CSV table of N, CA and C in Angstrom, one decimal:
chain,number,residue,atom,x,y,z
A,22,UNK,N,20.2,6.2,15.0
A,22,UNK,CA,20.1,5.1,13.4
A,22,UNK,C,19.2,7.6,12.9
A,23,UNK,N,19.3,7.3,11.7
A,23,UNK,CA,18.9,8.5,11.2
A,23,UNK,C,18.3,8.0,10.6
A,24,UNK,N,16.6,8.5,9.8
A,24,UNK,CA,16.6,8.5,9.0
A,24,UNK,C,16.7,9.7,7.8
A,25,UNK,N,16.7,8.9,6.9
A,25,UNK,CA,17.7,10.4,4.9
A,25,UNK,C,16.4,10.0,4.4
A,26,UNK,N,15.2,9.6,3.6
A,26,UNK,CA,14.5,9.8,3.7
A,26,UNK,C,13.4,8.7,3.6
A,27,UNK,N,12.4,9.3,2.7
A,27,UNK,CA,10.6,8.1,3.3
A,27,UNK,C,10.3,8.4,1.7
A,28,UNK,N,9.8,6.4,1.8
A,28,UNK,CA,10.3,6.4,-0.2
A,28,UNK,C,9.0,6.2,-0.5
A,29,UNK,N,8.1,6.8,-0.5
A,29,UNK,CA,6.9,7.3,-0.3
A,29,UNK,C,7.1,8.4,-1.2
A,30,UNK,N,5.5,9.0,-1.9
A,30,UNK,CA,5.7,10.7,-2.3
A,30,UNK,C,4.8,11.1,-1.1
A,31,UNK,N,4.6,11.5,-0.1
A,31,UNK,CA,4.3,11.8,1.3
A,31,UNK,C,4.9,11.2,2.1
A,32,UNK,N,5.0,12.7,3.1
A,32,UNK,CA,6.0,11.8,4.4
A,32,UNK,C,5.0,11.0,5.4
A,33,UNK,N,5.4,10.8,5.9
A,33,UNK,CA,4.9,9.6,6.9
A,33,UNK,C,4.4,9.8,8.2
A,34,UNK,N,3.6,10.0,8.6
A,34,UNK,CA,2.7,10.9,9.9
A,34,UNK,C,3.6,10.2,10.7
A,35,UNK,N,4.1,8.9,11.0
A,35,UNK,CA,5.0,8.6,12.0
A,35,UNK,C,6.4,9.2,12.0
A,36,UNK,N,6.6,9.8,10.6
A,36,UNK,CA,8.2,10.8,10.6
A,36,UNK,C,8.0,11.8,10.0
A,37,UNK,N,6.9,13.4,10.7
A,37,UNK,CA,6.8,14.5,10.2
A,37,UNK,C,8.1,15.2,10.4
A,38,UNK,N,9.5,14.3,10.3
A,38,UNK,CA,10.3,15.6,9.5
A,38,UNK,C,11.5,14.8,9.0
A,39,UNK,N,10.9,13.9,8.8
A,39,UNK,CA,12.0,13.3,7.4
A,39,UNK,C,11.4,13.2,6.5
A,40,UNK,N,12.6,14.3,5.5
A,40,UNK,CA,11.3,13.7,4.2
A,40,UNK,C,11.3,12.8,2.9
A,41,UNK,N,10.8,13.4,1.9
A,41,UNK,CA,10.6,11.9,1.1
A,41,UNK,C,11.2,12.1,0.0
A,42,UNK,N,12.0,11.0,-1.2
A,42,UNK,CA,12.7,10.8,-1.3
A,42,UNK,C,12.7,12.6,-2.5
A,43,UNK,N,11.3,12.6,-3.0
A,43,UNK,CA,11.5,13.1,-4.0
A,43,UNK,C,11.6,14.2,-3.3
A,44,UNK,N,11.4,15.6,-2.3
A,44,UNK,CA,12.2,16.7,-0.8
A,44,UNK,C,13.3,16.3,-1.0
A,45,UNK,N,13.9,15.2,-1.0
A,45,UNK,CA,15.4,14.9,-1.2
A,45,UNK,C,16.2,14.9,-2.2
A,46,UNK,N,15.6,15.1,-3.8
A,46,UNK,CA,16.3,15.4,-5.1
A,46,UNK,C,16.4,14.2,-5.6
A,47,UNK,N,15.5,13.3,-5.2
A,47,UNK,CA,15.3,12.2,-6.3
A,47,UNK,C,13.4,12.4,-6.6
A,48,UNK,N,13.2,13.1,-7.7
A,48,UNK,CA,11.9,13.1,-7.9
A,48,UNK,C,10.8,12.1,-8.2
A,49,UNK,N,11.2,11.4,-8.9
A,49,UNK,CA,10.7,9.7,-9.1
A,49,UNK,C,10.7,9.0,-8.6
A,50,UNK,N,11.3,8.7,-7.7
A,50,UNK,CA,11.7,7.9,-6.4
A,50,UNK,C,10.0,7.1,-5.4
A,51,UNK,N,8.9,6.0,-5.8
A,51,UNK,CA,7.5,5.8,-5.1
A,51,UNK,C,8.0,4.1,-5.1
A,52,UNK,N,8.0,3.9,-3.4
A,52,UNK,CA,7.7,2.6,-3.7
A,52,UNK,C,7.1,3.2,-2.1
A,53,UNK,N,6.2,2.1,-2.0
A,53,UNK,CA,5.5,2.0,-0.2
A,53,UNK,C,5.2,0.7,-0.2
A,54,UNK,N,5.0,0.6,1.1
A,54,UNK,CA,4.2,-0.8,1.6
A,54,UNK,C,3.3,-0.6,1.6
A,55,UNK,N,2.4,-1.5,0.6
A,55,UNK,CA,0.7,-2.0,1.5
A,55,UNK,C,0.2,-3.2,1.4
A,56,UNK,N,-0.9,-3.4,2.0
A,56,UNK,CA,-0.8,-4.9,2.5
A,56,UNK,C,-2.7,-5.5,1.7
A,57,UNK,N,-3.4,-5.9,1.9
A,57,UNK,CA,-4.8,-6.6,1.3
A,57,UNK,C,-4.9,-7.4,2.0
A,58,UNK,N,-6.3,-7.8,2.0
A,58,UNK,CA,-6.7,-9.2,2.0
A,58,UNK,C,-7.5,-9.6,0.7
A,59,UNK,N,-6.6,-11.1,0.8
A,59,UNK,CA,-7.2,-11.4,-0.8
A,59,UNK,C,-8.1,-12.5,-0.2
A,60,UNK,N,-8.6,-13.3,-1.3
A,60,UNK,CA,-9.7,-14.8,-1.4
A,60,UNK,C,-8.9,-15.5,-2.1
A,61,UNK,N,-9.5,-17.2,-1.9
A,61,UNK,CA,-8.4,-17.9,-3.1
A,61,UNK,C,-9.9,-17.7,-4.5
A,62,UNK,N,-9.0,-17.9,-5.9
A,62,UNK,CA,-10.8,-18.1,-6.7
A,62,UNK,C,-11.4,-19.1,-6.5
A,63,UNK,N,-12.4,-18.4,-7.1
A,63,UNK,CA,-14.3,-18.6,-7.1
A,63,UNK,C,-14.7,-19.3,-6.1
A,64,UNK,N,-14.0,-17.7,-4.4
A,64,UNK,CA,-14.4,-17.8,-3.2
A,64,UNK,C,-16.1,-17.2,-4.1
A,65,UNK,N,-17.7,-17.5,-3.4
A,65,UNK,CA,-18.7,-17.1,-3.6
A,65,UNK,C,-18.4,-15.6,-3.7
A,66,UNK,N,-19.1,-14.5,-4.7
A,66,UNK,CA,-19.2,-13.1,-4.1
A,66,UNK,C,-19.5,-12.2,-3.3
A,67,UNK,N,-20.7,-13.6,-2.6
A,67,UNK,CA,-21.6,-12.8,-1.1
A,67,UNK,C,-20.6,-13.1,0.2
A,68,UNK,N,-19.9,-13.8,0.2
A,68,UNK,CA,-18.7,-14.3,1.2
A,68,UNK,C,-17.2,-13.1,1.0
A,69,UNK,N,-17.2,-13.1,-0.1
A,69,UNK,CA,-16.4,-11.3,-0.8
A,69,UNK,C,-16.3,-10.2,0.2
A,70,UNK,N,-18.0,-10.2,-0.3
A,70,UNK,CA,-18.9,-8.2,0.3
A,70,UNK,C,-18.2,-9.2,0.8
A,71,UNK,N,-19.3,-9.5,1.7
A,71,UNK,CA,-19.1,-10.0,3.4
A,71,UNK,C,-18.0,-9.7,4.9
A,72,UNK,N,-16.7,-10.2,3.3
A,72,UNK,CA,-15.4,-9.5,4.1
A,72,UNK,C,-15.1,-8.5,4.0
A,73,UNK,N,-15.7,-7.9,3.0
A,73,UNK,CA,-15.3,-6.3,2.8
A,73,UNK,C,-15.7,-5.5,3.3
A,74,UNK,N,-17.5,-6.1,3.9
A,74,UNK,CA,-18.0,-4.9,4.4
A,74,UNK,C,-17.2,-4.8,5.7
A,75,UNK,N,-17.5,-6.2,6.5
A,75,UNK,CA,-16.3,-6.7,7.9
A,75,UNK,C,-15.1,-5.2,8.1
A,76,UNK,N,-13.8,-5.7,7.3
A,76,UNK,CA,-13.3,-5.3,6.7
A,76,UNK,C,-13.6,-4.2,7.3
A,77,UNK,N,-13.8,-3.0,6.2
A,77,UNK,CA,-13.6,-1.3,5.5
A,77,UNK,C,-14.3,-0.9,7.1
A,78,UNK,N,-15.6,-1.6,7.8
A,78,UNK,CA,-16.2,-1.4,9.1
A,78,UNK,C,-14.2,-0.8,9.8
A,79,UNK,N,-14.1,-2.3,10.3
A,79,UNK,CA,-13.1,-3.0,11.5
A,79,UNK,C,-11.8,-1.3,10.8
A,80,UNK,N,-10.8,-1.1,9.5
A,80,UNK,CA,-10.5,0.1,8.9
A,80,UNK,C,-11.5,1.8,9.3
A,81,UNK,N,-12.5,2.0,9.2
A,81,UNK,CA,-13.2,2.8,9.8
A,81,UNK,C,-13.2,3.2,11.5
A,82,UNK,N,-13.7,2.3,12.1
A,82,UNK,CA,-13.5,2.2,13.9
A,82,UNK,C,-12.6,3.3,14.0
A,83,UNK,N,-12.2,4.2,14.7
A,83,UNK,CA,-11.5,4.6,15.6
A,83,UNK,C,-10.3,4.8,15.4
A,84,UNK,N,-10.6,3.5,16.8
A,84,UNK,CA,-9.8,2.9,17.7
A,84,UNK,C,-8.0,2.7,16.6
A,85,UNK,N,-9.5,1.5,15.5
A,85,UNK,CA,-8.0,1.2,14.3
A,85,UNK,C,-7.4,2.1,14.0
A,86,UNK,N,-8.1,3.3,13.6
A,86,UNK,CA,-7.9,4.4,12.8
A,86,UNK,C,-6.6,4.4,13.3
A,87,UNK,N,-6.7,5.5,14.1
A,87,UNK,CA,-5.5,5.9,15.7
A,87,UNK,C,-4.5,4.9,15.4
A,88,UNK,N,-4.5,3.6,16.0
A,88,UNK,CA,-3.1,2.9,15.4
A,88,UNK,C,-2.3,2.4,15.2
A,89,UNK,N,-3.0,2.5,14.1
A,89,UNK,CA,-2.6,2.8,12.3
A,89,UNK,C,-1.9,3.2,12.3
A,90,UNK,N,-2.5,4.4,12.3
A,90,UNK,CA,-1.8,5.9,11.5
A,90,UNK,C,-1.1,6.2,12.8
A,91,UNK,N,-1.1,5.7,13.6
A,91,UNK,CA,1.0,5.7,14.7
A,91,UNK,C,1.7,5.3,14.0
A,92,UNK,N,1.8,4.1,13.4
A,92,UNK,CA,2.5,3.3,13.5
A,92,UNK,C,3.1,3.6,11.6
A,93,UNK,N,2.3,4.5,11.0
A,93,UNK,CA,2.9,4.7,9.8
A,93,UNK,C,1.9,4.4,9.1
A,94,UNK,N,1.2,3.6,9.6
A,94,UNK,CA,0.3,3.4,8.9
A,94,UNK,C,-1.1,4.4,7.3
A,95,UNK,N,-1.8,4.4,6.6
A,95,UNK,CA,-2.6,4.8,6.1
A,95,UNK,C,-4.5,3.8,5.4
A,96,UNK,N,-4.7,3.1,6.7
A,96,UNK,CA,-5.2,2.9,6.1
A,96,UNK,C,-6.5,2.7,5.3
A,97,UNK,N,-6.8,2.2,4.1
A,97,UNK,CA,-7.7,2.7,2.9
A,97,UNK,C,-8.4,1.5,1.8
A,98,UNK,N,-9.6,1.5,3.4
A,98,UNK,CA,-11.0,-0.1,2.2
A,98,UNK,C,-11.2,0.7,1.6
A,99,UNK,N,-11.4,0.0,0.1
A,99,UNK,CA,-11.7,-0.3,-1.1
A,99,UNK,C,-13.1,-1.3,-1.2
A,100,UNK,N,-13.1,-1.2,-2.5
A,100,UNK,CA,-13.9,-2.6,-3.1
A,100,UNK,C,-13.3,-3.6,-3.5
A,101,UNK,N,-13.4,-4.3,-3.8
A,101,UNK,CA,-12.3,-5.7,-4.5
A,101,UNK,C,-12.3,-5.2,-6.1
A,102,UNK,N,-13.5,-4.6,-6.8
A,102,UNK,CA,-12.8,-3.7,-7.0
A,102,UNK,C,-11.7,-3.3,-8.2
A,103,UNK,N,-11.8,-2.5,-7.1
A,103,UNK,CA,-10.9,-1.3,-7.1
A,103,UNK,C,-9.5,-1.7,-6.2
A,104,UNK,N,-9.0,-2.5,-5.2
A,104,UNK,CA,-8.6,-3.4,-5.2
A,104,UNK,C,-8.0,-4.5,-6.3
A,105,UNK,N,-8.6,-5.1,-7.0
A,105,UNK,CA,-7.3,-5.5,-8.1
A,105,UNK,C,-6.9,-4.8,-8.8
A,106,UNK,N,-7.8,-3.9,-9.7
A,106,UNK,CA,-7.2,-2.7,-9.9
A,106,UNK,C,-5.8,-2.1,-9.6
A,107,UNK,N,-5.9,-1.9,-8.4
A,107,UNK,CA,-4.6,-1.4,-8.3
A,107,UNK,C,-3.6,-3.0,-7.6
A,108,UNK,N,-4.2,-4.3,-7.1
A,108,UNK,CA,-2.9,-5.0,-8.2
A,108,UNK,C,-2.6,-5.0,-8.8
A,109,UNK,N,-3.5,-5.3,-10.2
A,109,UNK,CA,-3.0,-5.7,-11.2
A,109,UNK,C,-2.2,-4.0,-11.5
A,110,UNK,N,-1.7,-2.7,-11.6
A,110,UNK,CA,-1.6,-1.9,-11.9
A,110,UNK,C,0.3,-1.6,-11.2
A,111,UNK,N,0.0,-1.8,-9.8
A,111,UNK,CA,1.4,-3.1,-8.8
A,111,UNK,C,2.6,-3.9,-9.8
A,112,UNK,N,1.7,-4.5,-10.3
A,112,UNK,CA,2.5,-5.3,-11.2
A,112,UNK,C,3.0,-5.8,-11.9
A,113,UNK,N,2.1,-4.1,-12.6
A,113,UNK,CA,3.1,-4.0,-14.5
A,113,UNK,C,3.6,-3.1,-14.0
A,114,UNK,N,3.4,-2.2,-13.1
A,114,UNK,CA,4.8,-0.7,-12.5
A,114,UNK,C,6.2,-1.8,-12.0
A,115,UNK,N,6.2,-2.6,-11.1
A,115,UNK,CA,7.6,-3.6,-10.9
A,115,UNK,C,7.2,-4.5,-12.1
A,116,UNK,N,6.8,-5.3,-12.8
A,116,UNK,CA,7.0,-5.8,-13.8
A,116,UNK,C,8.3,-5.0,-14.4
A,117,UNK,N,7.7,-3.2,-15.1
A,117,UNK,CA,8.1,-2.9,-15.9
A,117,UNK,C,9.8,-2.6,-14.8
A,118,UNK,N,10.1,-2.6,-14.0
A,118,UNK,CA,11.3,-2.1,-13.0
A,118,UNK,C,11.9,-3.2,-13.3
A,119,UNK,N,11.6,-4.3,-12.9
A,119,UNK,CA,12.2,-6.0,-12.8
A,119,UNK,C,12.6,-6.0,-15.0
A,120,UNK,N,11.9,-5.0,-15.1
A,120,UNK,CA,12.6,-6.6,-17.6
A,120,UNK,C,13.9,-4.4,-17.5
A,121,UNK,N,13.3,-3.9,-16.8
A,121,UNK,CA,14.4,-2.1,-17.2
A,121,UNK,C,15.5,-3.0,-16.0
A,122,UNK,N,16.0,-3.5,-14.6
A,122,UNK,CA,17.1,-3.9,-14.6
A,122,UNK,C,18.3,-4.8,-15.0
A,123,UNK,N,17.2,-6.2,-16.0
A,123,UNK,CA,18.0,-6.9,-16.4
A,123,UNK,C,17.8,-7.9,-15.6
A,124,UNK,N,17.0,-7.7,-14.3
A,124,UNK,CA,18.0,-8.8,-12.8
A,124,UNK,C,17.4,-11.1,-14.1
A,125,UNK,N,18.4,-11.3,-13.8
A,125,UNK,CA,17.8,-13.1,-14.6
A,125,UNK,C,17.6,-13.4,-12.9
A,126,UNK,N,16.6,-15.0,-13.7
A,126,UNK,CA,16.5,-15.9,-12.5
A,126,UNK,C,18.1,-16.9,-12.5
A,127,UNK,N,18.0,-17.3,-11.7
A,127,UNK,CA,19.9,-18.0,-11.5
A,127,UNK,C,18.9,-19.6,-11.8
C-alpha cells in the first residue's frame, strides 16, 4: 500500500515523503486528527486546572513527546479556554461542511 497524501496542511513527521493534499493540487483540503481531555460540566475549576497542569507536564516530557511524534502525532498542550475555543471552531467548521453536503439523517 502507498500513501497518496496527508490530509492536514503540513506533512506528517512519520511520513515525511508523503505530500499534503495541498501539495498534491487540492489547496483547500484540510482535515486532521485531534484529541483532548474533557470533563463533565460542573467540574470544579481547581480540578480542571490540576488535570490540565498534569496533562501538559506529561505531554512535555521528552520521552512522551518523542513517542507521540514518532507516531505522527503532534502534542499541543493548551489551556482549557484555548481548547474550548478550538472545539467551538471545529463544531462551526464541520457544521458548515455537513450543511453544504446536504446530508440528511434517516
